[in-house]
PDB file of C-alpha atoms and ligand atoms in Angstrom:
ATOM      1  CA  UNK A   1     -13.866   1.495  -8.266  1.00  0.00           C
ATOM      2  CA  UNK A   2     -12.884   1.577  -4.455  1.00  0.00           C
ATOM      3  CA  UNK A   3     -10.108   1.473  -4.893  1.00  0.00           C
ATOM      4  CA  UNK A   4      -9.476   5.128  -6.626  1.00  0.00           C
ATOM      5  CA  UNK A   5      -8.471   8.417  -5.618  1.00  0.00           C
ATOM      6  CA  UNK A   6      -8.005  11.700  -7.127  1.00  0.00           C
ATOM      7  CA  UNK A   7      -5.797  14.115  -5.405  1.00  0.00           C
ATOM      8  CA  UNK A   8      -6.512  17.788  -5.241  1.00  0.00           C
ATOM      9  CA  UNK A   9      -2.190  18.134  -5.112  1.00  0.00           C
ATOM     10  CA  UNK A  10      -0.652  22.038  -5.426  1.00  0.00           C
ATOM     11  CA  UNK A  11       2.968  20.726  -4.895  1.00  0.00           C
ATOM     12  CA  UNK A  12       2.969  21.660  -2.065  1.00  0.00           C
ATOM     13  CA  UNK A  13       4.330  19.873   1.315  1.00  0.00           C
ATOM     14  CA  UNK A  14       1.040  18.824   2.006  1.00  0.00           C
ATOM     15  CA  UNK A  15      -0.409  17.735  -0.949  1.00  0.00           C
ATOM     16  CA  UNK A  16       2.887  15.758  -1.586  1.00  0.00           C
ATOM     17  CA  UNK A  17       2.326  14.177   1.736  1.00  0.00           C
ATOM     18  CA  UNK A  18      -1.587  13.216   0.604  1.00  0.00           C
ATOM     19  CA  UNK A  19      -0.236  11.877  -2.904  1.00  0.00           C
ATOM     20  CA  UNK A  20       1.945   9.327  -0.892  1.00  0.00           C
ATOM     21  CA  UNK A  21      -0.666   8.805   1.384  1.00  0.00           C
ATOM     22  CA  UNK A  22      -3.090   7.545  -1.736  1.00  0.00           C
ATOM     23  CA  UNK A  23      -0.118   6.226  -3.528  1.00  0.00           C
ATOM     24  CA  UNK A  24      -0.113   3.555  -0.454  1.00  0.00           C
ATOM     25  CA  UNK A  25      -3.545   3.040  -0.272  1.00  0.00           C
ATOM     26  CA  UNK A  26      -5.110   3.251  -3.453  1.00  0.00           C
ATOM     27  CA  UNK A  27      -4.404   1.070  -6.951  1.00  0.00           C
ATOM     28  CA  UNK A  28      -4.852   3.824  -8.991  1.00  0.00           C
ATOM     29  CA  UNK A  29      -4.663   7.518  -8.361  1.00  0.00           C
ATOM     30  CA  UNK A  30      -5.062  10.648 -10.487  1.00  0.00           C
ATOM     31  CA  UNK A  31      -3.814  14.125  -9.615  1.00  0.00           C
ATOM     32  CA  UNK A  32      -5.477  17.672  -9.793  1.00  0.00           C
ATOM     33  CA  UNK A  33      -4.164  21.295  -9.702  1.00  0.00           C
ATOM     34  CA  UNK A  34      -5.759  24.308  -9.526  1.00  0.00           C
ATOM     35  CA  UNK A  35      -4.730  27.381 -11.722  1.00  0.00           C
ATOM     36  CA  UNK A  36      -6.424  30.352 -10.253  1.00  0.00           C
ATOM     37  CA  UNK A  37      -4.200  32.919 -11.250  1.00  0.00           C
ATOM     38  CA  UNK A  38      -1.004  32.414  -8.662  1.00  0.00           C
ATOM     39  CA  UNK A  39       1.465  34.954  -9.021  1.00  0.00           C
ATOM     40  CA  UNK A  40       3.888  31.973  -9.117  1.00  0.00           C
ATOM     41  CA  UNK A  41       4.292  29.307 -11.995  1.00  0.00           C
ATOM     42  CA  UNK A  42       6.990  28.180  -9.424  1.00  0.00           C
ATOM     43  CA  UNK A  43       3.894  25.670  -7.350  1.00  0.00           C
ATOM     44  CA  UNK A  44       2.808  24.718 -10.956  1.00  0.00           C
ATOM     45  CA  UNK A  45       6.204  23.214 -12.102  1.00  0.00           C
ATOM     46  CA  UNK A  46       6.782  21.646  -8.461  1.00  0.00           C
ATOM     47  CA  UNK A  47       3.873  19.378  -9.406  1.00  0.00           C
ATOM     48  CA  UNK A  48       5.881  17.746 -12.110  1.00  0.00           C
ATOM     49  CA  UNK A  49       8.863  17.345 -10.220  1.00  0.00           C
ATOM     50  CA  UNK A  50       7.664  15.802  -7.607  1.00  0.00           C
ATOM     51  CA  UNK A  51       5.424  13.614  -9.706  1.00  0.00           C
ATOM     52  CA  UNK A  52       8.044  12.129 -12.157  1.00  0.00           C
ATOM     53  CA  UNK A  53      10.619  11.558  -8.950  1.00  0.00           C
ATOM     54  CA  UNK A  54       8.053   9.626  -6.806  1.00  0.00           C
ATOM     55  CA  UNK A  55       8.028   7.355 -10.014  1.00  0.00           C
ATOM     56  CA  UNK A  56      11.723   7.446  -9.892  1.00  0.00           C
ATOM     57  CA  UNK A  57      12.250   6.785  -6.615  1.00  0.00           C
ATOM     58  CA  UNK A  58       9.466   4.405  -5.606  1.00  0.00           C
ATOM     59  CA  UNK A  59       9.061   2.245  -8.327  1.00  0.00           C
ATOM     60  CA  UNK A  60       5.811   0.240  -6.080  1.00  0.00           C
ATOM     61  CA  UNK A  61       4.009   3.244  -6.681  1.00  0.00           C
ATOM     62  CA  UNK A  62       4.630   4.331 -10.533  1.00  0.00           C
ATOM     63  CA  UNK A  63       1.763   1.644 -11.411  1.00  0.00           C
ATOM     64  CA  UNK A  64      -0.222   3.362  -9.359  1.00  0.00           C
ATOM     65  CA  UNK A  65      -0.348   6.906 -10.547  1.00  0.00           C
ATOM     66  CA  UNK A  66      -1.672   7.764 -13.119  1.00  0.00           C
ATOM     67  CA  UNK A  67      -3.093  11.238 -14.900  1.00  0.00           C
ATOM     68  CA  UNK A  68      -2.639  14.803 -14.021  1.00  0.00           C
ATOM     69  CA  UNK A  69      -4.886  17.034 -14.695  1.00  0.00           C
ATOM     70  CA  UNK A  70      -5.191  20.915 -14.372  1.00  0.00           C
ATOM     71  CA  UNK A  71      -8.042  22.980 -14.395  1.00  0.00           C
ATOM     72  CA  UNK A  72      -8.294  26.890 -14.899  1.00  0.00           C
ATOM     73  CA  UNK A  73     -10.418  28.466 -12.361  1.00  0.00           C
ATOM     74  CA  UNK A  74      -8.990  32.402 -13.044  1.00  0.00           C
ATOM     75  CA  UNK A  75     -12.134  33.193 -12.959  1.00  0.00           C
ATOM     76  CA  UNK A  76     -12.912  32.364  -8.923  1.00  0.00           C
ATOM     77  CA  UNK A  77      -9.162  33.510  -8.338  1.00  0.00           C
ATOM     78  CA  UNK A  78     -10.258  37.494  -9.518  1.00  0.00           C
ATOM     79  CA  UNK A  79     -13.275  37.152  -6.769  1.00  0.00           C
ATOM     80  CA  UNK A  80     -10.062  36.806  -4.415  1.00  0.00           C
ATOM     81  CA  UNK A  81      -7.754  39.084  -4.732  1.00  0.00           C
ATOM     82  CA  UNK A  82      -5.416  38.446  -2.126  1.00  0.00           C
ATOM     83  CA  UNK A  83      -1.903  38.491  -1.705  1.00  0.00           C
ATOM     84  CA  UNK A  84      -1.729  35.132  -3.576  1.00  0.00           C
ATOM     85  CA  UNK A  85      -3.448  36.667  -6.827  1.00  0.00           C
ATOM     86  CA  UNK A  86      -2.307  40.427  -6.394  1.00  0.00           C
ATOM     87  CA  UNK A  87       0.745  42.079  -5.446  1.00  0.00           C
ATOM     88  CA  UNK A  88      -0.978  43.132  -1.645  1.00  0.00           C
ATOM     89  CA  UNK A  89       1.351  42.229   1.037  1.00  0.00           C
ATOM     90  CA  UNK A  90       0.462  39.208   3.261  1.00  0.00           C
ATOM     91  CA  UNK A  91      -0.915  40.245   6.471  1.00  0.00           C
ATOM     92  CA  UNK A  92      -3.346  39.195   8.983  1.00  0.00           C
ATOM     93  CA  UNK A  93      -6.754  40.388   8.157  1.00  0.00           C
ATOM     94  CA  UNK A  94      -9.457  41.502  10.580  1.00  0.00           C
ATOM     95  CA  UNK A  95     -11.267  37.744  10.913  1.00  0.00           C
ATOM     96  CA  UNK A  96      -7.508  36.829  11.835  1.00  0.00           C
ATOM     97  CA  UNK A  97      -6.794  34.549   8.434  1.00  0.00           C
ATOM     98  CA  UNK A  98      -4.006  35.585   6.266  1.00  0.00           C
ATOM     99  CA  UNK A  99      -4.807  37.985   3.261  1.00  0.00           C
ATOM    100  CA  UNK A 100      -3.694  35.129   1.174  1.00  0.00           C
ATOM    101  CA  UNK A 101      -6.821  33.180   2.081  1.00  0.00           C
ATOM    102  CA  UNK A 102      -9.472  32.918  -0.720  1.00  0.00           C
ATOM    103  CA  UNK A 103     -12.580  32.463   0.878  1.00  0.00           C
ATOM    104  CA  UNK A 104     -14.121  28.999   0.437  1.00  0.00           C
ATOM    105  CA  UNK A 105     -11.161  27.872  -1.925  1.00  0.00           C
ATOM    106  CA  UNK A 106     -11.361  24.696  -0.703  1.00  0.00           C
ATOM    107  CA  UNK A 107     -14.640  24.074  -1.240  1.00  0.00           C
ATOM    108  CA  UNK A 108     -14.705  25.257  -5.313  1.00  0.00           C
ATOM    109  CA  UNK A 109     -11.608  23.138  -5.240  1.00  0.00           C
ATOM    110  CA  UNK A 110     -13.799  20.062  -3.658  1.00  0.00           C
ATOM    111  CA  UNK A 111     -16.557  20.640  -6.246  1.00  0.00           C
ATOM    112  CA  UNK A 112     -14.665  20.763  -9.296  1.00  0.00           C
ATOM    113  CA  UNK A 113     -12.419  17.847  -7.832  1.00  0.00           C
ATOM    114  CA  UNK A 114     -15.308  15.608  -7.620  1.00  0.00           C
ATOM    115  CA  UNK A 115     -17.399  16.835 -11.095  1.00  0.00           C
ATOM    116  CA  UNK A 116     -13.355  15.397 -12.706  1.00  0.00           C
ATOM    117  CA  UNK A 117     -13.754  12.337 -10.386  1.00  0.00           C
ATOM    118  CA  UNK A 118     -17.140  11.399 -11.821  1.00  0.00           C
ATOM    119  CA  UNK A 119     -15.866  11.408 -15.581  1.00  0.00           C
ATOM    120  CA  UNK A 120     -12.906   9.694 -14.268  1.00  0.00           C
ATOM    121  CA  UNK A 121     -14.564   6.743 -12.353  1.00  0.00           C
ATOM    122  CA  UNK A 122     -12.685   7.608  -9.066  1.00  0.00           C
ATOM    123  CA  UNK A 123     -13.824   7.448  -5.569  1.00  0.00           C
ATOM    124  CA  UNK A 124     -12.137   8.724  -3.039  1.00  0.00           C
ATOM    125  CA  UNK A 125     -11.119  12.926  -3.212  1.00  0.00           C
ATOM    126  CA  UNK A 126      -7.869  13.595  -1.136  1.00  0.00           C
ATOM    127  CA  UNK A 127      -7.186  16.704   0.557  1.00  0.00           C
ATOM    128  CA  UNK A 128      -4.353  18.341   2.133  1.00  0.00           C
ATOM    129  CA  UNK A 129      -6.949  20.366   4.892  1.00  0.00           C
ATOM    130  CA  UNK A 130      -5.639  20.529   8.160  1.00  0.00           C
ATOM    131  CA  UNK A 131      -7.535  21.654  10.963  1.00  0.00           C
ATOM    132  CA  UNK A 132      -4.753  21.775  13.799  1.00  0.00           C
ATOM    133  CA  UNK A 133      -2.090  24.518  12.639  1.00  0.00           C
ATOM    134  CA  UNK A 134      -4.998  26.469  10.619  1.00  0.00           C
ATOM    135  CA  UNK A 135      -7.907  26.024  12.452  1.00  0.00           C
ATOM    136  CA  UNK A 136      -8.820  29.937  11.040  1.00  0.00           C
ATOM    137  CA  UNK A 137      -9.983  28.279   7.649  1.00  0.00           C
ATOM    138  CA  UNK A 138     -13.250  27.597   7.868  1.00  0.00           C
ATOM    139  CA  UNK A 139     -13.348  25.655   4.577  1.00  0.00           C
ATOM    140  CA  UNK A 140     -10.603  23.322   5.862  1.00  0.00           C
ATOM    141  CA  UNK A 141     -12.333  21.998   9.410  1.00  0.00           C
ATOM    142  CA  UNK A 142     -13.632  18.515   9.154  1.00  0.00           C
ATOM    143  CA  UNK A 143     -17.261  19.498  10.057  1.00  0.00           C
ATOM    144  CA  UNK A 144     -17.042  21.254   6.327  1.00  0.00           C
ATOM    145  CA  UNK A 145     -15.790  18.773   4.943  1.00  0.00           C
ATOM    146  CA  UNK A 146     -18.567  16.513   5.947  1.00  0.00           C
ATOM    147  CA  UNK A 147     -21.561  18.869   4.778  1.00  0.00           C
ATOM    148  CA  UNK A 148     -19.187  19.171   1.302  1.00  0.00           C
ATOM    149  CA  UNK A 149     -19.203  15.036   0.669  1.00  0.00           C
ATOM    150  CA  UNK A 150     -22.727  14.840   1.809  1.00  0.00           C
ATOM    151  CA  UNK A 151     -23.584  17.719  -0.663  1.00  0.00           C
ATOM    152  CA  UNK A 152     -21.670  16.016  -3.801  1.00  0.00           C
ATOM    153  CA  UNK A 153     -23.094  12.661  -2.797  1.00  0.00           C
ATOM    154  CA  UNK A 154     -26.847  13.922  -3.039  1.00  0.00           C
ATOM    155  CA  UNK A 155     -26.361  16.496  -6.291  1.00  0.00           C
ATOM    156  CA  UNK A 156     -24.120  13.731  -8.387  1.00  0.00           C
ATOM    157  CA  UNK A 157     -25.525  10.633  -6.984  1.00  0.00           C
ATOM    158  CA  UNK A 158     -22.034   9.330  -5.981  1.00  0.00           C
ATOM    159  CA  UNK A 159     -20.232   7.677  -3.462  1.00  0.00           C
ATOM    160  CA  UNK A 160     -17.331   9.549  -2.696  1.00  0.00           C
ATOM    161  CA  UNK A 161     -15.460   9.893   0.435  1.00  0.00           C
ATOM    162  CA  UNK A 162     -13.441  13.363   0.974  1.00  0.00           C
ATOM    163  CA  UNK A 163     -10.381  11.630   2.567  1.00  0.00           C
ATOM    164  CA  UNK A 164      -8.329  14.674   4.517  1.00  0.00           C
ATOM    165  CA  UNK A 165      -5.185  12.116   6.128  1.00  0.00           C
ATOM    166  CA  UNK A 166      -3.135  15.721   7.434  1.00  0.00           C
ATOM    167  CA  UNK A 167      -6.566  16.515   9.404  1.00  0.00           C
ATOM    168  CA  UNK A 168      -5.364  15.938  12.756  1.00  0.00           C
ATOM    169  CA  UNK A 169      -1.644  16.168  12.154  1.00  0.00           C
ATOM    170  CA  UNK A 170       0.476  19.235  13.443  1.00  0.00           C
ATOM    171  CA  UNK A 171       2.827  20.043  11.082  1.00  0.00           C
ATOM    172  CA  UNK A 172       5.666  18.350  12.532  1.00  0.00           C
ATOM    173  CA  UNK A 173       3.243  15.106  12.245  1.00  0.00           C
ATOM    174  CA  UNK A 174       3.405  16.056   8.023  1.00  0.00           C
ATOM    175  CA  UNK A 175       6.656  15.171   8.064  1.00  0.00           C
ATOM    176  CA  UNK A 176       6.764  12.307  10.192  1.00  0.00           C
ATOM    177  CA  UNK A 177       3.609  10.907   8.141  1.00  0.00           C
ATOM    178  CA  UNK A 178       5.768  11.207   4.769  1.00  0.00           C
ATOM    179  CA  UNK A 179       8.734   9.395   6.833  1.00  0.00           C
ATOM    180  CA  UNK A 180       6.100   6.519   7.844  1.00  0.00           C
ATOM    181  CA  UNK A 181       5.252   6.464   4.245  1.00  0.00           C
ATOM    182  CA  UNK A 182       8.421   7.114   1.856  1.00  0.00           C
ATOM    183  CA  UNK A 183      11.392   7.073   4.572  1.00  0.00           C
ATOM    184  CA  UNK A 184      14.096  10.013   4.350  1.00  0.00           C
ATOM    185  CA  UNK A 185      13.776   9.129   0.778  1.00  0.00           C
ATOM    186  CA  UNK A 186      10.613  11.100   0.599  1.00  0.00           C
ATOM    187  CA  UNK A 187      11.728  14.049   3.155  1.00  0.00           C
ATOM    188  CA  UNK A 188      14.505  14.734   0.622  1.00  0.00           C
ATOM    189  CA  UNK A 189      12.021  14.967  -1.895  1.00  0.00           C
ATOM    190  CA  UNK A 190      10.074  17.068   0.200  1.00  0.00           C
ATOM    191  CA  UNK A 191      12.360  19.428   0.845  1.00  0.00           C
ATOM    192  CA  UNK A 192      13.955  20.077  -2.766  1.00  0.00           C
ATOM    193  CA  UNK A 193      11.377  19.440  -4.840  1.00  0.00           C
ATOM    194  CA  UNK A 194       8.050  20.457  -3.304  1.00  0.00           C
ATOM    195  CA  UNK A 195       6.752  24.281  -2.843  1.00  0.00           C
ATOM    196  CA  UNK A 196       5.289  25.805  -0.405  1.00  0.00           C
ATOM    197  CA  UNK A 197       6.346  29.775   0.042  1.00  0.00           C
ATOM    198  CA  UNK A 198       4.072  32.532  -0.371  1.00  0.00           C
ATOM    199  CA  UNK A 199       6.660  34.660  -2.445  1.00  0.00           C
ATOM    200  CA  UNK A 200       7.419  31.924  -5.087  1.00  0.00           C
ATOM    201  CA  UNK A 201      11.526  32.122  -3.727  1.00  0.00           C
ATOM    202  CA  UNK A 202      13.327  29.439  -4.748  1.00  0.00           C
ATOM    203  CA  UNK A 203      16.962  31.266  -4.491  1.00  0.00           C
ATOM    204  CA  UNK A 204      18.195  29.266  -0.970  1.00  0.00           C
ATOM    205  CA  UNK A 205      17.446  25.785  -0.130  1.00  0.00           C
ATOM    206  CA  UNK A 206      17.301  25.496   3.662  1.00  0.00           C
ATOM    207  CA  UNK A 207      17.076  21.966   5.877  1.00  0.00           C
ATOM    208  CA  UNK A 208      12.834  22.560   5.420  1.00  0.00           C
ATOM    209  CA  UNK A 209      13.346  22.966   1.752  1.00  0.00           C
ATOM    210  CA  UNK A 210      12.911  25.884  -0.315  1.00  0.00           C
ATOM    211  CA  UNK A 211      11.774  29.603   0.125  1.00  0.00           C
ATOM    212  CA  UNK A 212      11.870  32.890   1.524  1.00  0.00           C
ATOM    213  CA  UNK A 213      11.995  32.034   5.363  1.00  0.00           C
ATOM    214  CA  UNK A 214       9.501  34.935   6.220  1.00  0.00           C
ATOM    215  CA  UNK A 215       6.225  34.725   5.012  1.00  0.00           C
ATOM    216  CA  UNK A 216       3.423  32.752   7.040  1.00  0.00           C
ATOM    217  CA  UNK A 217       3.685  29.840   4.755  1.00  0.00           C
ATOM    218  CA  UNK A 218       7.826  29.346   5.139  1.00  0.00           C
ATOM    219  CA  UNK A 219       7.451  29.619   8.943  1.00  0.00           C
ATOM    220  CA  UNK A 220       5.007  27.219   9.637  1.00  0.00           C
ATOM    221  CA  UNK A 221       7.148  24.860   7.590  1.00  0.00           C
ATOM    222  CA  UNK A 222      10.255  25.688   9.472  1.00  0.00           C
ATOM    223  CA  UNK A 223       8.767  25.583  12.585  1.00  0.00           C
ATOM    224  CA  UNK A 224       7.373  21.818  11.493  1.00  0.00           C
ATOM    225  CA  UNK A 225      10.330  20.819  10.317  1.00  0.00           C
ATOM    226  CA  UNK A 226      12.496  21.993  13.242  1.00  0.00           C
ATOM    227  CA  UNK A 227       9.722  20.728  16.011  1.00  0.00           C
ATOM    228  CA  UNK A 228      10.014  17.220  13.897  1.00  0.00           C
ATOM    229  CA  UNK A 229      13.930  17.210  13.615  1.00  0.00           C
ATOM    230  CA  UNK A 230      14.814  18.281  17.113  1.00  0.00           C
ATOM    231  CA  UNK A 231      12.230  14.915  18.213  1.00  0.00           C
ATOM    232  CA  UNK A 232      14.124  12.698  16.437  1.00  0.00           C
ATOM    233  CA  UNK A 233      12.790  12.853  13.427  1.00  0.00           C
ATOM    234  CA  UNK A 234       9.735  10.555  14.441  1.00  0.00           C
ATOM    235  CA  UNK A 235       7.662   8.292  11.736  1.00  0.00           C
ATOM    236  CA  UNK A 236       3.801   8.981  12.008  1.00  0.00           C
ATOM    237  CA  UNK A 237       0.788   7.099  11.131  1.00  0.00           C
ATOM    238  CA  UNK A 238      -2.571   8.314   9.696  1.00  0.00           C
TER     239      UNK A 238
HETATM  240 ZN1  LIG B 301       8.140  32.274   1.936  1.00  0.00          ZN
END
């Protein structure tokens, strides 16, 4: 039973970064994504891409993973409504996060995460929070995280660990962490196949992968990508 994870994975650059993290840790690993109304079915089908070519491509790892599962939480996404459930623009609010923050997503994420990891018989809940490029998410700082596990642990009697490997990593680190992990082999995969951008674009691949090169999410994974390429394109541990 230790050695289980579920991953709370979006599709995203991150999360695809976590599931290779647990897919070289753990023997068996489940997935979990979140539909809470996203404008953009676009992050939805970049979860089975870059599911069914991880299997493709590292074949070590296909034993490994095992069901995906999606839950609909609509219902907390309409409490929201920010520019990643409505059509407001993304700007930066008042407490300085982006309107596209929901607040305390993570932690309704965490929760429902862990009630799925208790029918499931897995252990370990992997997150994508990061605490050094977005330290204005309050639900994604490590100090959270620890009252979050310690509050599942008590009200479900369990023993799970909320395992957060990007915590510490810039994003520039991402990438090098998914070199360490899954070589150039998983960059490329990365890049065209997993989905980060605000606006759901998908018309022009750049060298960082796909999107609209403008909104908050696109730069911070140009500016990752570019700070990791022009170092040499550097492996990192976690
Ligand atoms: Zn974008």
């Amino acid at each position: 039973m230790n050695d289980s994870a579920l991953v709370l994975f979006s599709g995203g650059q991150d999360s695809t970064a976590c599931l290779a993290w647990a897919l070289d840790r753990y023997g068996r690993v489940e997935t979990v994504g979140f539909d809470y109304g996203q404008r953009h079915a676009v992050e939805l089908e970049a979860r089975q891409r870059v599911r069914e070519r991880l299997m493709t491509e590292f074949p070590q790892w296909k034993a490994g993973l095992g069901d995906d599962h999606m839950l609909d939480i609509r219902s907390f996404g309409a409490i929201g409504d920010t520019a990643m459930t409505s059509d407001r623009a993304i700007e930066i609010t008042d407490k300085g996060l982006p309107s596209t923050f929901v607040p305390g997503r993570n932690l309704v994420f965490l929760f429902y995460a862990a009630a799925l990891a208790d029918r499931r018989g897995l252990t370990a809940l992997v997150g994508g929070m990061c605490e050094t490029d977005f330290s204005g998410y309050p639900d994604c700082r490590r100090s959270t995280l620890d009252a979050t596990e310690q509050a599942l642990n008590l009200g479900m009697e369990q023993t799970f660990r909320v395992e957060t490997p990007l915590m510490r990593l810039t994003k520039a680190g991402t990438w090098g962490l998914a070199k360490a992990l899954g070589g150039e082999a998983l960059i490329a995969i990365t890049v065209e196949d997993s989905h980060t951008c605000y606006l759901g674009e998908r018309g022009t691949l750049h060298a960082w992968g796909y999107g609209c090169g403008g909104c908050p999410a696109c730069e911070l994974r140009q500016r990752g990508y570019e700070a990791w390429d022009a170092d040499g394109r550097p492996e990192v541990r976690s």
